[in-house]
mmCIF file of C-alpha atoms and ligand atoms in Angstrom:
data_model
loop_
_atom_site.group_PDB
_atom_site.id
_atom_site.type_symbol
_atom_site.label_atom_id
_atom_site.label_comp_id
_atom_site.label_asym_id
_atom_site.label_seq_id
_atom_site.Cartn_x
_atom_site.Cartn_y
_atom_site.Cartn_z
ATOM 1 C CA MET T 1 88.915 135.619 89.420
ATOM 2 C CA LEU T 2 88.978 131.852 89.341
ATOM 3 C CA ARG T 3 91.195 131.509 86.671
ATOM 4 C CA LYS T 4 93.857 133.383 88.105
ATOM 5 C CA PHE T 5 93.395 131.147 91.028
ATOM 6 C CA ASN T 6 93.503 128.263 89.459
ATOM 7 C CA GLU T 7 96.531 129.010 87.735
ATOM 8 C CA THR T 8 98.445 130.793 90.855
ATOM 9 C CA PHE T 9 97.263 127.895 92.910
ATOM 10 C CA ALA T 10 98.251 125.213 90.668
ATOM 11 C CA VAL T 11 94.598 123.616 90.830
ATOM 12 C CA PRO T 12 94.941 120.755 88.641
ATOM 13 C CA ASP T 13 91.493 120.017 86.295
ATOM 14 C CA VAL T 14 90.390 117.080 88.408
ATOM 15 C CA CYS T 15 90.000 119.162 90.996
ATOM 16 C CA LYS T 16 88.376 122.463 89.336
ATOM 17 C CA GLU T 17 84.901 121.281 89.967
ATOM 18 C CA TYR T 18 84.877 120.724 93.847
ATOM 19 C CA ILE T 19 87.680 123.119 94.369
ATOM 20 C CA ASN T 20 84.692 124.901 97.111
ATOM 21 C CA HIS T 21 85.608 121.813 99.198
ATOM 22 C CA MET T 22 89.272 122.502 99.338
ATOM 23 C CA VAL T 23 88.952 126.622 99.601
ATOM 24 C CA GLU T 24 86.715 129.356 100.875
ATOM 25 C CA GLN T 25 86.071 132.333 98.619
ATOM 26 C CA GLU T 26 87.641 134.673 100.943
ATOM 27 C CA GLU T 27 90.987 132.472 100.514
ATOM 28 C CA ILE T 28 90.737 132.807 96.381
ATOM 29 C CA GLU T 29 90.830 136.044 97.013
ATOM 30 C CA LEU T 30 93.983 136.255 99.147
ATOM 31 C CA VAL T 31 95.935 133.736 96.381
ATOM 32 C CA VAL T 32 95.268 136.032 93.600
ATOM 33 C CA ALA T 33 95.867 139.228 95.865
ATOM 34 C CA MET T 34 99.222 138.112 96.966
ATOM 35 C CA ASP T 35 100.324 136.701 93.690
ATOM 36 C CA MET T 36 102.787 134.241 94.739
ATOM 37 C CA ALA T 37 104.675 137.197 96.605
ATOM 38 C CA GLU T 38 105.750 136.900 100.323
ATOM 39 C CA PHE T 39 103.416 139.211 102.275
ATOM 40 C CA THR T 40 102.704 140.415 105.793
ATOM 41 C CA LEU T 41 99.482 141.691 107.740
ATOM 42 C CA ILE T 42 99.937 145.540 106.259
ATOM 43 C CA ASP T 43 100.105 143.934 102.531
ATOM 44 C CA VAL T 44 96.793 142.271 103.428
ATOM 45 C CA MET T 45 95.308 144.840 104.504
ATOM 46 C CA ASN T 46 96.232 147.135 102.076
ATOM 47 C CA LYS T 47 95.705 144.934 98.942
ATOM 48 C CA MET T 48 92.715 143.487 99.995
ATOM 49 C CA ASN T 49 91.168 146.769 101.947
ATOM 50 C CA LEU T 50 90.369 144.405 105.013
ATOM 51 C CA SER T 51 90.723 145.984 108.787
ATOM 52 C CA ARG T 52 93.343 144.560 110.798
ATOM 53 C CA PRO T 53 90.877 142.255 112.702
ATOM 54 C CA LEU T 54 89.330 140.938 109.830
ATOM 55 C CA ALA T 55 92.867 140.396 107.796
ATOM 56 C CA GLU T 56 93.963 138.877 110.945
ATOM 57 C CA GLN T 57 91.522 136.668 111.224
ATOM 58 C CA LEU T 58 91.743 135.274 106.986
ATOM 59 C CA ILE T 59 95.921 134.987 107.875
ATOM 60 C CA GLU T 60 95.081 132.791 110.652
ATOM 61 C CA ARG T 61 92.349 130.332 109.349
ATOM 62 C CA ALA T 62 94.449 130.026 106.192
ATOM 63 C CA TYR T 63 97.594 129.354 107.540
ATOM 64 C CA LYS T 64 95.457 126.389 109.335
ATOM 65 C CA ARG T 65 93.979 125.278 106.191
ATOM 66 C CA GLY T 66 97.471 124.809 104.666
ATOM 67 C CA ILE T 67 96.737 127.745 102.088
ATOM 68 C CA LEU T 68 99.750 129.653 103.771
ATOM 69 C CA ASN T 69 103.136 128.810 105.302
ATOM 70 C CA LYS T 70 104.909 130.969 107.563
ATOM 71 C CA VAL T 71 108.417 132.235 105.458
ATOM 72 C CA ASN T 72 109.580 134.017 108.450
ATOM 73 C CA ASP T 73 108.149 133.344 111.822
ATOM 74 C CA LYS T 74 109.646 136.355 113.944
ATOM 75 C CA GLN T 75 108.598 139.091 111.072
ATOM 76 C CA ALA T 76 105.650 137.007 110.305
ATOM 77 C CA THR T 77 105.557 136.896 106.422
ATOM 78 C CA TYR T 78 103.702 134.107 104.636
ATOM 79 C CA ILE T 79 103.454 132.665 101.436
ATOM 80 C CA CYS T 80 100.538 130.443 99.575
ATOM 81 C CA THR T 81 101.378 126.992 99.573
ATOM 82 C CA ASP T 82 99.473 125.518 96.148
ATOM 83 C CA LEU T 83 96.458 122.785 95.941
ATOM 84 C CA TYR T 84 99.192 119.835 96.455
ATOM 85 C CA THR T 85 99.872 120.909 99.784
ATOM 86 C CA ARG T 86 96.686 121.873 100.600
ATOM 87 C CA LEU T 87 95.164 118.628 99.642
ATOM 88 C CA LYS T 88 96.657 116.879 102.773
ATOM 89 C CA TYR T 89 95.313 119.443 105.208
ATOM 90 C CA ALA T 90 91.642 119.168 103.157
ATOM 91 C CA ALA T 91 91.655 115.159 103.171
ATOM 92 C CA VAL T 92 92.177 114.994 107.145
ATOM 93 C CA PHE T 93 90.726 118.160 108.004
ATOM 94 C CA ASP T 94 88.032 119.564 106.176
ATOM 95 C CA ASP T 95 85.126 118.282 104.309
ATOM 96 C CA TYR T 96 86.972 116.003 101.682
ATOM 97 C CA GLU T 97 84.832 112.895 102.480
ATOM 98 C CA ASN T 98 81.927 115.002 100.235
ATOM 99 C CA ILE T 99 83.559 114.648 97.462
ATOM 100 C CA PRO T 100 82.192 112.426 95.589
ATOM 101 C CA LEU T 101 84.334 109.171 95.578
ATOM 102 C CA GLU T 102 84.582 108.469 91.568
ATOM 103 C CA ALA T 103 86.070 112.557 91.934
ATOM 104 C CA ARG T 104 88.302 111.863 94.745
ATOM 105 C CA ASN T 105 89.559 108.739 93.309
ATOM 106 C CA LYS T 106 90.653 110.656 90.405
ATOM 107 C CA ILE T 107 92.401 113.478 92.482
ATOM 108 C CA ASP T 108 93.983 110.340 94.071
ATOM 109 C CA SER T 109 95.658 109.234 90.657
ATOM 110 C CA TRP T 110 96.443 112.963 89.824
ATOM 111 C CA TYR T 111 98.539 113.665 93.621
ATOM 112 C CA LEU T 112 100.512 110.211 92.889
ATOM 113 C CA ASN T 113 101.475 111.598 89.716
ATOM 114 C CA ALA T 114 102.396 114.940 91.375
ATOM 115 C CA PHE T 115 104.284 112.717 94.274
ATOM 116 C CA ILE T 116 106.222 111.160 91.237
ATOM 117 C CA GLU T 117 107.141 114.435 89.478
ATOM 118 C CA LYS T 118 107.968 115.917 92.431
ATOM 119 C CA HIS T 119 110.284 113.361 93.508
ATOM 120 C CA SER T 120 111.551 112.506 89.693
ATOM 121 C CA ASP T 121 115.013 113.700 90.273
ATOM 122 C CA ASN T 122 115.130 111.631 93.602
ATOM 123 C CA PHE T 123 113.913 108.627 91.870
ATOM 124 C CA ASN T 124 116.510 109.149 89.035
ATOM 125 C CA LYS T 125 119.458 109.760 90.829
ATOM 126 C CA LEU T 126 118.491 106.589 93.341
ATOM 127 C CA ARG T 127 118.256 104.427 89.994
ATOM 128 C CA GLU T 128 121.846 105.466 88.719
ATOM 129 C CA GLY T 129 123.280 104.962 92.542
ATOM 130 C CA LYS T 130 124.012 108.877 93.008
ATOM 131 C CA LEU T 131 121.358 109.320 95.779
ATOM 132 C CA ASP T 132 122.176 108.245 99.630
ATOM 133 C CA LEU T 133 118.861 108.567 100.971
ATOM 134 C CA HIS T 134 120.233 109.100 104.560
ATOM 135 C CA GLU T 135 120.463 112.942 102.462
ATOM 136 C CA ALA T 136 116.851 112.716 100.813
ATOM 137 C CA SER T 137 114.343 114.927 102.582
ATOM 138 C CA PHE T 138 112.867 113.690 105.534
ATOM 139 C CA LEU T 139 109.827 112.757 103.552
ATOM 140 C CA PHE T 140 110.882 111.065 100.935
ATOM 141 C CA ALA T 141 113.104 108.650 102.665
ATOM 142 C CA HIS T 142 111.212 106.312 104.634
ATOM 143 C CA THR T 143 112.003 103.246 106.234
ATOM 144 C CA PRO T 144 110.119 100.353 107.580
ATOM 145 C CA SER T 145 111.494 99.884 111.613
ATOM 146 C CA LEU T 146 110.539 97.203 113.902
ATOM 147 C CA LEU T 147 109.103 98.128 117.258
ATOM 148 C CA GLU T 148 112.065 98.288 119.322
ATOM 149 C CA GLN T 149 113.469 100.531 116.233
ATOM 150 C CA VAL T 150 110.681 103.166 116.602
ATOM 151 C CA TYR T 151 110.559 103.181 120.081
ATOM 152 C CA GLU T 152 114.564 104.305 120.024
ATOM 153 C CA VAL T 153 112.806 107.411 118.109
ATOM 154 C CA ILE T 154 110.420 108.172 120.173
ATOM 155 C CA GLU T 155 112.662 108.060 123.526
ATOM 156 C CA GLU T 156 115.014 110.860 120.969
ATOM 157 C CA ALA T 157 111.855 113.652 121.250
ATOM 158 C CA ASP T 158 110.922 116.628 122.398
ATOM 159 C CA ARG T 159 107.398 116.958 120.927
ATOM 160 C CA ILE T 160 105.100 114.443 119.513
ATOM 161 C CA VAL T 161 101.795 115.767 117.404
ATOM 162 C CA ALA T 162 99.748 113.235 116.200
ATOM 163 C CA ILE T 163 97.590 113.764 112.812
ATOM 164 C CA PRO T 164 95.140 112.049 110.992
ATOM 165 C CA CYS T 165 97.017 110.008 108.064
ATOM 166 C CA ASP T 166 96.918 111.980 104.856
ATOM 167 C CA CYS T 167 97.751 108.863 102.659
ATOM 168 C CA ASN T 168 94.743 106.776 103.854
ATOM 169 C CA GLN T 169 92.282 110.175 103.164
ATOM 170 C CA LEU T 170 93.363 110.610 99.696
ATOM 171 C CA SER T 171 93.840 107.112 98.371
ATOM 172 C CA LYS T 172 91.736 104.879 96.380
ATOM 173 C CA HIS T 173 92.384 102.040 98.687
ATOM 174 C CA ARG T 174 91.719 103.542 101.570
ATOM 175 C CA THR T 175 91.163 100.845 104.424
ATOM 176 C CA ALA T 176 89.755 103.344 107.256
ATOM 177 C CA LYS T 177 86.778 104.929 107.077
ATOM 178 C CA LYS T 178 87.232 107.936 109.257
ATOM 179 C CA PRO T 179 90.629 109.646 109.724
ATOM 180 C CA VAL T 180 92.731 108.013 112.337
ATOM 181 C CA LEU T 181 95.735 109.591 114.384
ATOM 182 C CA TYR T 182 98.419 107.795 112.735
ATOM 183 C CA CYS T 183 100.584 109.909 111.255
ATOM 184 C CA ILE T 184 103.157 110.950 114.131
ATOM 185 C CA HIS T 185 104.923 113.986 113.732
ATOM 186 C CA PHE T 186 108.454 115.428 116.137
ATOM 187 C CA ASN T 187 110.015 118.656 117.197
ATOM 188 C CA ASN T 188 110.279 121.149 114.106
ATOM 189 C CA TYR T 189 107.800 118.860 112.129
ATOM 190 C CA ALA T 190 105.072 118.589 115.118
ATOM 191 C CA ASP T 191 105.557 121.960 115.557
ATOM 192 C CA ASP T 192 104.685 123.250 112.466
ATOM 193 C CA PHE T 193 101.430 121.375 113.236
ATOM 194 C CA LEU T 194 101.335 122.648 116.593
ATOM 195 C CA LYS T 195 101.491 126.513 115.800
ATOM 196 C CA ARG T 196 98.723 125.744 113.337
ATOM 197 C CA GLY T 197 96.266 124.580 116.168
ATOM 198 C CA LEU T 198 96.280 121.177 114.590
ATOM 199 C CA GLY T 199 96.864 117.634 115.700
ATOM 200 C CA LYS T 200 97.494 116.029 119.462
ATOM 201 C CA ALA T 201 100.067 116.404 121.369
ATOM 202 C CA LEU T 202 101.363 112.915 122.490
ATOM 203 C CA THR T 203 103.514 111.918 125.724
ATOM 204 C CA LYS T 204 105.911 109.140 124.544
ATOM 205 C CA GLU T 205 104.277 106.336 126.486
ATOM 206 C CA GLU T 206 101.055 108.075 124.768
ATOM 207 C CA CYS T 207 102.814 107.895 121.282
ATOM 208 C CA LYS T 208 104.348 104.303 122.053
ATOM 209 C CA GLU T 209 101.010 103.003 123.028
ATOM 210 C CA VAL T 210 99.286 104.428 119.527
ATOM 211 C CA VAL T 211 102.380 102.779 117.518
ATOM 212 C CA LYS T 212 101.764 99.234 119.562
ATOM 213 C CA ASN T 213 98.196 99.030 119.171
ATOM 214 C CA ALA T 214 98.240 100.394 115.256
ATOM 215 C CA ASN T 215 100.925 97.727 115.065
ATOM 216 C CA LYS T 216 98.878 95.183 116.601
ATOM 217 C CA GLU T 217 96.256 96.050 113.846
ATOM 218 C CA GLY T 218 98.551 95.584 110.901
ATOM 219 C CA PHE T 219 100.205 98.562 110.165
ATOM 220 C CA MET T 220 104.207 99.180 109.988
ATOM 221 C CA GLN T 221 105.854 101.817 110.938
ATOM 222 C CA CYS T 222 108.108 103.857 108.875
ATOM 223 C CA ILE T 223 110.274 106.560 110.189
ATOM 224 C CA ASN T 224 112.724 108.770 108.606
ATOM 225 C CA ILE T 225 115.691 106.814 107.550
ATOM 226 C CA ASN T 226 118.352 109.699 109.012
ATOM 227 C CA PHE T 227 116.581 109.864 112.310
ATOM 228 C CA LYS T 228 120.172 109.171 113.761
ATOM 229 C CA THR T 229 122.225 112.260 112.054
ATOM 230 C CA ALA T 230 118.857 114.517 111.391
ATOM 231 C CA GLY T 231 116.774 113.243 114.742
ATOM 232 C CA PRO T 232 112.972 112.146 114.623
ATOM 233 C CA GLY T 233 111.632 113.468 111.851
ATOM 234 C CA PHE T 234 108.172 111.018 111.676
ATOM 235 C CA ILE T 235 106.983 107.771 112.312
ATOM 236 C CA CYS T 236 103.983 106.986 109.433
ATOM 237 C CA ASN T 237 101.862 103.961 110.853
ATOM 238 C CA CYS T 238 101.320 102.864 107.022
ATOM 239 C CA ASN T 239 99.907 100.425 105.040
ATOM 240 C CA PRO T 240 101.690 100.041 101.691
ATOM 241 C CA LYS T 241 98.740 99.770 99.540
ATOM 242 C CA TRP T 242 97.636 103.590 100.554
ATOM 243 C CA CYS T 243 101.539 104.607 101.227
ATOM 244 C CA TYR T 244 101.851 107.428 98.524
ATOM 245 C CA PRO T 245 106.354 106.455 98.494
ATOM 246 C CA TYR T 246 105.535 102.318 98.189
ATOM 247 C CA ARG T 247 102.641 102.920 95.495
ATOM 248 C CA ALA T 248 105.254 105.305 93.733
ATOM 249 C CA ALA T 249 108.426 102.518 93.798
ATOM 250 C CA GLU T 250 105.574 99.664 91.995
ATOM 251 C CA ILE T 251 105.312 102.305 89.462
ATOM 252 C CA MET T 252 108.663 103.500 89.224
ATOM 253 C CA GLY T 253 109.579 99.668 89.656
ATOM 254 C CA SER T 254 111.888 101.011 92.506
ATOM 255 C CA GLN T 255 111.310 98.531 95.251
ATOM 256 C CA SER T 256 114.894 96.440 95.290
ATOM 257 C CA TYR T 257 116.597 99.998 96.591
ATOM 258 C CA TYR T 258 113.411 102.109 97.268
ATOM 259 C CA PRO T 259 111.949 102.807 100.181
ATOM 260 C CA LEU T 260 115.409 101.408 101.677
ATOM 261 C CA LYS T 261 115.437 98.292 103.920
ATOM 262 C CA ARG T 262 116.818 98.413 107.428
ATOM 263 C CA ASN T 263 115.844 94.765 108.330
ATOM 264 C CA VAL T 264 115.061 91.310 106.485
ATOM 265 C CA ALA T 265 112.708 88.498 108.006
ATOM 266 C CA ASN T 266 114.582 85.219 108.078
ATOM 267 C CA TYR T 267 112.118 82.479 108.092
ATOM 268 C CA ASN T 268 112.762 78.787 110.018
ATOM 269 C CA SER T 269 110.256 76.203 108.446
ATOM 270 C CA GLU T 270 111.552 73.400 110.577
ATOM 271 C CA GLN T 271 109.854 75.398 113.747
ATOM 272 C CA CYS T 272 106.843 76.796 111.525
ATOM 273 C CA ILE T 273 103.279 74.755 112.492
ATOM 274 C CA SER T 274 101.819 76.131 109.472
ATOM 275 C CA CYS T 275 99.514 78.308 110.618
ATOM 276 C CA GLY T 276 99.189 80.995 108.004
ATOM 277 C CA LEU T 277 99.344 83.787 110.515
ATOM 278 C CA CYS T 278 102.544 85.791 108.988
ATOM 279 C CA ILE T 279 100.663 85.315 105.415
ATOM 280 C CA LYS T 280 97.858 87.731 107.039
ATOM 281 C CA ARG T 281 100.259 89.748 108.717
ATOM 282 C CA CYS T 282 102.370 90.608 106.018
ATOM 283 C CA PRO T 283 101.921 93.494 103.466
ATOM 284 C CA PHE T 284 104.218 92.741 100.647
ATOM 285 C CA ASN T 285 102.525 89.066 100.386
ATOM 286 C CA ALA T 286 106.129 87.734 100.761
ATOM 287 C CA PHE T 287 104.587 84.900 102.952
ATOM 288 C CA SER T 288 102.269 82.289 100.813
ATOM 289 C CA TYR T 289 100.682 79.005 100.654
ATOM 290 C CA GLY T 290 103.154 76.416 98.660
ATOM 291 C CA ASP T 291 102.064 73.642 96.852
ATOM 292 C CA GLY T 292 102.768 70.969 99.361
ATOM 293 C CA GLN T 293 101.682 69.591 102.333
ATOM 294 C CA ILE T 294 103.377 68.775 105.636
ATOM 295 C CA ARG T 295 102.133 67.085 108.738
ATOM 296 C CA ILE T 296 102.287 69.354 111.710
ATOM 297 C CA LYS T 297 100.968 67.096 114.939
ATOM 298 C CA GLY T 298 99.277 64.367 112.752
ATOM 299 C CA LYS T 299 97.292 66.832 110.701
ATOM 300 C CA LEU T 300 98.015 67.664 107.379
ATOM 301 C CA LYS T 301 99.144 71.521 106.300
ATOM 302 C CA LYS T 302 99.442 73.564 103.545
ATOM 303 C CA GLN T 303 103.124 74.237 103.062
ATOM 304 C CA ILE T 304 104.421 78.063 103.912
ATOM 305 C CA THR T 305 106.540 79.303 101.471
ATOM 306 C CA PHE T 306 108.412 82.758 101.986
ATOM 307 C CA ASP T 307 110.293 85.106 99.500
ATOM 308 C CA SER T 308 112.938 87.250 101.575
ATOM 309 C CA THR T 309 113.462 89.268 97.908
ATOM 310 C CA ILE T 310 109.833 90.885 98.785
ATOM 311 C CA CYS T 311 110.091 91.311 102.633
ATOM 312 C CA GLN T 312 110.932 94.679 103.358
ATOM 313 C CA GLY T 313 111.748 94.408 107.111
ATOM 314 C CA CYS T 314 109.126 95.807 108.989
ATOM 315 C CA GLY T 315 108.744 92.756 111.360
ATOM 316 C CA LEU T 316 104.599 92.237 111.423
ATOM 317 C CA CYS T 317 105.249 88.945 110.780
ATOM 318 C CA ALA T 318 107.826 87.952 113.407
ATOM 319 C CA ASN T 319 105.968 89.396 116.475
ATOM 320 C CA THR T 320 103.225 87.813 116.143
ATOM 321 C CA CYS T 321 104.321 83.974 114.670
ATOM 322 C CA PRO T 322 103.407 81.556 117.886
ATOM 323 C CA SER T 323 105.552 79.241 117.148
ATOM 324 C CA LYS T 324 109.110 81.919 116.900
ATOM 325 C CA SER T 325 109.831 80.841 113.389
ATOM 326 C CA ILE T 326 110.595 84.148 112.600
ATOM 327 C CA SER T 327 113.224 86.421 113.338
ATOM 328 C CA MET T 328 114.713 89.949 112.196
ATOM 329 C CA ILE T 329 117.914 90.631 110.914
ATOM 330 C CA ASN T 330 119.140 94.159 110.557
ATOM 331 C CA ILE T 331 120.774 94.765 107.228
HETATM 332 S S1 SF4 I 401 104.514 105.551 105.307
HETATM 333 FE FE1 SF4 I 401 103.356 106.107 103.543
HETATM 334 S S2 SF4 I 401 101.365 105.994 104.428
HETATM 335 FE FE2 SF4 I 401 101.957 106.621 105.908
HETATM 336 S S3 SF4 I 401 102.475 108.677 106.140
HETATM 337 FE FE3 SF4 I 401 104.024 108.075 104.861
HETATM 338 S S4 SF4 I 401 103.884 107.616 102.697
HETATM 339 FE FE4 SF4 I 401 101.798 108.377 104.424
HETATM 340 S S1 SF4 I 402 103.074 82.453 111.669
HETATM 341 FE FE1 SF4 I 402 104.752 81.106 112.630
HETATM 342 S S2 SF4 I 402 104.072 79.234 112.568
HETATM 343 FE FE2 SF4 I 402 102.182 80.414 111.572
HETATM 344 S S3 SF4 I 402 102.957 79.876 109.381
HETATM 345 FE FE3 SF4 I 402 104.152 82.023 109.691
HETATM 346 S S4 SF4 I 402 106.102 81.351 110.172
HETATM 347 FE FE4 SF4 I 402 104.413 79.114 110.455
HETATM 348 S S1 SF4 I 403 107.888 88.749 105.619
HETATM 349 FE FE1 SF4 I 403 107.402 89.868 107.377
HETATM 350 S S2 SF4 I 403 108.905 91.038 108.097
HETATM 351 FE FE2 SF4 I 403 108.991 90.861 105.893
HETATM 352 S S3 SF4 I 403 107.660 92.759 105.090
HETATM 353 FE FE3 SF4 I 403 106.203 90.798 105.205
HETATM 354 S S4 SF4 I 403 105.625 91.120 107.730
HETATM 355 FE FE4 SF4 I 403 107.421 92.475 106.897
#
C-alpha cells in the first residue's frame, strides 16, 4: 500500500520517513484507491467501502489539507494532488515543525529543486527572450512593488485572505519561528482557501495594515506582475533569503531578468548623512559601506556605496531614509 501511495503521490525519498507528519492512514488509502483518476463522493463510498458520512468526512478533511483539489465545484468532482502541493499546506497548517530540523532542511533543498524543475520551461524561455512574464502563471511572475503600488492592488480586490507564508516555513533560511499571516491572496485565489476553511479573511483596511507592518519589519512586497490585466492575485510580504522564486533565480543566474523589476532606487549621495539604515533595510545588499570616509556635521563617517544593478526596486530603503536621499523611479 505504502509503495503504491509513494508512487501515486510522488513522494520523494527525503519525505518518506516523515510521511506520517504529512498524511494520515485514511488519506493514504484514499490516494491509492482513487489512483490519480477524478472521482466523486459515490466513488469513494464504493471503492473504499465507506458509509456516506464517513466518505464525506474523509473528502472534506483531505480537501482542507491540500491532499485533494476540486476539479468541478458543481459536480463535486475531486482529484488527488501530490506531495509537492501537500507540503505547502502541511508546512503552515499542520505539525511540520515536529519533523527534525535536519530532515526539514533536506526537504527544503528538494522543494527548491522541484520548484526549478516545474518552472524550467519558463526559465528556458525567459533566457531566450521567448516568455513575457505578464503571461506567465501568477505564482511564477512575482514583482517587488512599492507600498503605493501595493495599495492600488488592494483597492481592486473583492475578496482578501491572509495565510501564513509557506516559503518561510519550508525554507532552511526561515526567520519567523511561528507561521505569520504574510501571504495575501485575492478573489479566486482567496476563494480557494476559504472553500477549504483556511486562512483569515481581511478587509481592505486590515490588509493595508498587514502590509504596512510587514514593510516596517523589513519585508518587501511582491505582487503578480499581470494584475492590471488579470486582476489582483496575491501580495507576498517576502524575504528573498527564504523566497523560492528568488532562491531559484540565484541558482539559475536569472537575477537580471527574473524576477522582473518595475522600480529602481536612485541614490543622491550629496544629501546622504551616512546613517547606514539603507544597508540594514536592503534585502539584496545594494547599499554597502565603501572604503572612503566623509565628514558630516563635523564627524567622520563611512561613505555609502550603491549598486543600482543589484537593486530590485522594493523601496524598503527609500521609505525609511531619514534624509530623503533615495527616490524610487518606475522603469
Ligand atoms: S514572494 Fe517569495 S516568499 Fe513570498 S510567498 Fe512568494 S515566493 Fe514565497
Ligand atoms: S538611509 Fe539615507 S541617509 Fe542613511 S545612509 Fe542610506 S541613503 Fe544615506
Ligand atoms: S536598494 Fe532599496 S529599492 Fe533597491 S532592492 Fe535595496 S532596498 Fe529595495
